[in-house]
Short mmCIF file of C-alpha atoms in Angstrom, two decimals:
data_model
loop_
_atom_site.label_atom_id
_atom_site.label_comp_id
_atom_site.label_asym_id
_atom_site.label_seq_id
_atom_site.Cartn_x
_atom_site.Cartn_y
_atom_site.Cartn_z
CA UNK A 166 0.00 0.00 0.00
CA UNK A 167 1.00 3.58 -0.61
CA UNK A 168 -0.60 5.99 1.85
CA UNK A 169 -0.76 9.77 1.64
CA UNK A 170 -2.13 11.05 4.93
CA UNK A 171 -4.31 14.12 5.32
CA UNK A 172 -6.34 15.02 8.35
CA UNK A 173 -8.88 17.83 8.54
CA UNK A 174 -7.83 20.26 5.79
CA UNK A 175 -8.75 20.39 2.13
CA UNK A 176 -6.36 17.57 1.12
CA UNK A 177 -7.36 13.93 0.68
CA UNK A 178 -6.26 10.94 2.69
CA UNK A 179 -5.48 8.49 -0.12
CA UNK A 180 -4.59 4.79 -0.18
CA UNK A 181 -3.22 3.11 -3.30
CA UNK A 182 -3.17 -0.70 -3.23
CA UNK A 183 -0.81 -2.30 -5.74
CA UNK A 184 -1.18 -5.95 -6.66
CA UNK A 185 1.58 -6.82 -9.12
CA UNK A 186 1.52 -4.15 -11.84
CA UNK A 187 -2.05 -3.09 -11.05
CA UNK A 188 -3.10 -0.20 -8.88
CA UNK A 189 -6.54 -1.04 -7.56
CA UNK A 190 -9.20 1.72 -7.39
CA UNK A 191 -7.93 4.36 -5.00
CA UNK A 192 -9.60 4.80 -1.65
CA UNK A 193 -9.85 8.45 -0.59
CA UNK A 194 -11.42 10.43 2.25
CA UNK A 195 -11.45 14.00 3.49
CA UNK A 196 -11.38 15.28 7.06
CA UNK A 197 -10.08 12.06 8.60
CA UNK A 198 -8.66 11.53 12.09
CA UNK A 199 -5.50 9.54 12.79
CA UNK A 200 -7.57 6.75 14.36
CA UNK A 201 -9.80 6.62 11.26
CA UNK A 202 -6.73 6.50 8.99
CA UNK A 203 -5.32 3.51 10.88
CA UNK A 204 -8.69 1.75 10.58
CA UNK A 205 -8.95 2.47 6.85
CA UNK A 206 -5.43 1.11 6.26
CA UNK A 207 -6.23 -2.10 8.16
CA UNK A 208 -9.50 -2.42 6.22
CA UNK A 209 -7.66 -1.96 2.90
CA UNK A 210 -5.04 -4.58 3.77
CA UNK A 211 -7.85 -7.05 4.51
CA UNK A 212 -9.58 -6.20 1.20
CA UNK A 213 -6.55 -7.11 -0.90
CA UNK A 214 -4.83 -9.71 1.25
CA UNK A 215 -7.44 -12.27 2.22
CA UNK A 216 -4.87 -14.58 3.83
CA UNK A 217 -4.90 -13.33 7.42
CA UNK A 218 -1.55 -15.02 8.09
CA UNK A 219 0.13 -12.66 5.60
CA UNK A 220 -1.74 -9.42 6.33
CA UNK A 221 0.75 -8.26 8.96
CA UNK A 222 3.57 -8.57 6.37
CA UNK A 223 2.02 -6.41 3.62
CA UNK A 224 4.38 -3.56 2.66
CA UNK A 225 2.82 -0.27 3.74
CA UNK A 226 4.65 2.94 2.83
CA UNK A 227 3.22 6.01 4.57
CA UNK A 228 4.03 9.67 3.99
CA UNK A 229 4.52 10.89 7.53
CA UNK A 230 5.39 14.48 6.66
CA UNK A 231 3.55 17.08 8.66
CA UNK A 232 1.09 15.86 11.26
CA UNK A 233 -0.76 13.35 9.09
CA UNK A 234 1.31 10.18 8.99
CA UNK A 235 3.37 10.35 12.16
CA UNK A 236 0.38 9.25 14.25
CA UNK A 237 -0.40 6.41 11.85
CA UNK A 238 2.91 4.53 11.52
CA UNK A 239 3.45 3.82 15.21
CA UNK A 240 -0.06 2.49 15.98
CA UNK A 241 0.07 0.15 12.99
CA UNK A 242 3.34 -1.31 14.27
CA UNK A 243 2.92 -1.14 18.04
CA UNK A 244 -0.82 -1.62 18.57
CA UNK A 245 -1.77 -3.69 15.52
CA UNK A 246 1.39 -5.76 14.91
CA UNK A 247 2.11 -4.84 11.29
CA UNK A 248 5.74 -5.75 10.53
CA UNK A 249 6.42 -4.03 7.21
CA UNK A 250 5.32 -0.41 7.77
CA UNK A 251 7.69 2.32 6.64
CA UNK A 252 7.24 6.02 7.25
CA UNK A 253 8.79 8.32 4.67
CA UNK A 254 9.16 12.05 4.21
CA UNK A 255 9.30 13.74 0.85
CA UNK A 256 12.28 15.79 2.02
CA UNK A 257 14.49 12.74 2.64
CA UNK A 258 17.76 12.53 0.71
CA UNK A 259 17.53 10.90 -2.72
CA UNK A 260 19.66 7.92 -3.66
CA UNK A 261 21.03 9.89 -6.63
CA UNK A 262 21.69 13.40 -5.31
CA UNK A 263 23.41 14.43 -8.54
CA UNK A 264 20.10 14.15 -10.43
CA UNK A 265 17.50 14.91 -7.73
CA UNK A 266 17.22 17.46 -4.94
CA UNK A 267 14.99 15.37 -2.64
CA UNK A 268 13.60 11.86 -2.30
CA UNK A 269 10.20 12.73 -3.70
CA UNK A 270 11.78 14.39 -6.74
CA UNK A 271 13.52 11.10 -7.50
CA UNK A 272 10.31 9.12 -6.99
CA UNK A 273 8.17 11.43 -9.14
CA UNK A 274 10.72 11.84 -11.92
CA UNK A 275 12.14 8.31 -12.06
CA UNK A 276 10.13 5.64 -10.23
CA UNK A 277 6.64 6.72 -11.31
CA UNK A 278 7.54 7.04 -15.04
CA UNK A 279 9.29 3.65 -14.98
CA UNK A 280 6.27 2.03 -13.29
CA UNK A 281 3.76 3.69 -15.62
CA UNK A 282 5.38 2.01 -18.63
CA UNK A 283 3.77 -1.28 -17.61
CA UNK A 284 1.27 -0.40 -14.87
CA UNK A 285 -2.46 -0.79 -14.97
CA UNK A 286 -4.08 2.23 -13.33
CA UNK A 287 -7.66 2.67 -12.19
CA UNK A 288 -10.00 4.81 -14.25
CA UNK A 289 -9.58 7.98 -12.18
CA UNK A 290 -9.55 11.41 -13.85
CA UNK A 291 -8.24 13.15 -10.73
CA UNK A 292 -5.31 10.73 -10.51
CA UNK A 293 -4.51 11.19 -14.21
CA UNK A 294 -4.58 14.97 -13.81
CA UNK A 295 -2.30 14.83 -10.76
CA UNK A 296 0.18 12.53 -12.50
CA UNK A 297 0.45 14.77 -15.57
CA UNK A 298 0.37 18.38 -14.34
CA UNK A 299 3.25 18.70 -11.89
CA UNK A 300 6.27 20.54 -13.31
CA UNK A 301 9.93 20.43 -12.39
CA UNK A 302 12.91 22.73 -12.70
CA UNK A 303 16.66 22.46 -12.53
CA UNK A 304 18.02 23.49 -9.14
CA UNK A 305 21.16 25.25 -10.42
CA UNK A 306 23.18 23.48 -7.71
CA UNK A 307 24.40 20.70 -9.98
CA UNK A 308 24.18 20.49 -13.77
CA UNK A 309 21.43 17.86 -13.93
CA UNK A 310 19.81 18.14 -10.49
CA UNK A 311 16.02 18.64 -10.66
CA UNK A 312 13.25 19.41 -8.19
CA UNK A 313 9.48 19.37 -8.40
CA UNK A 314 7.36 22.43 -8.02
CA UNK A 315 6.20 22.78 -4.43
CA UNK A 316 2.62 22.44 -3.26
CA UNK A 317 2.63 26.21 -2.76
CA UNK A 318 3.59 26.62 -6.44
CA UNK A 319 0.85 24.15 -7.42
CA UNK A 320 -1.72 26.21 -5.50
CA UNK A 321 -0.48 29.38 -7.23
CA UNK A 322 -1.32 27.67 -10.54
CA UNK A 323 -4.78 26.80 -9.23
CA UNK A 324 -3.98 23.13 -8.57
CA UNK A 325 -4.51 21.15 -5.39
CA UNK A 326 -2.21 18.79 -3.56
CA UNK A 327 -1.41 15.68 -5.64
CA UNK A 328 -2.57 13.32 -2.89
CA UNK A 329 -3.77 10.49 -5.12
CA UNK A 330 -0.61 10.58 -7.23
CA UNK A 331 1.54 10.55 -4.09
CA UNK A 332 -0.21 7.45 -2.75
CA UNK A 333 0.45 5.75 -6.10
CA UNK A 334 4.07 6.92 -5.94
CA UNK A 335 4.47 5.25 -2.55
CA UNK A 336 2.97 2.03 -3.92
CA UNK A 337 5.35 1.77 -6.90
CA UNK A 338 7.91 -1.05 -6.92
CA UNK A 339 10.80 1.43 -7.24
CA UNK A 340 9.95 2.82 -3.85
CA UNK A 341 11.69 -0.17 -2.26
CA UNK A 342 14.96 0.97 -3.77
CA UNK A 343 14.42 4.57 -2.78
CA UNK A 344 13.64 3.80 0.85
CA UNK A 345 16.22 1.08 1.27
CA UNK A 346 13.38 -1.33 2.15
#
């Protein structure tokens, strides 16, 4: 699962479940508490992993930036016994810092395009829009280093947070390499 947390603001709490090359229909909610997010994640694991013996081993990658995900990772591990939960932050260091400024730049500009070459995505116009409208620029620090436009820059262009696309990003196979998982 890839999970982009959002609590009570305008953004969406989004879960992307990947089974092989297929992203199942996204599950999204607005104005969700941390307790509700944990419950929705557990519910989603059960939906796509019917074998209860393996549910606690499902890979769950959660964006814990800001307040949203930090209160979700620990309860899944400590209170519910999930063994393969990994919290990430978009501002982490990339594996290739010559080409990317931050971890999420590397994921958006390398892992998502590689995955999309063979992926099967759900029919979701919002997801498609989010995957195709975010721009990037060269940082000027290193010749080829790039960074994505910020969420503040997206808002200035009249676009919302790419929550659905970020949950898909965290569900891509390349994410394992990026997180060291």
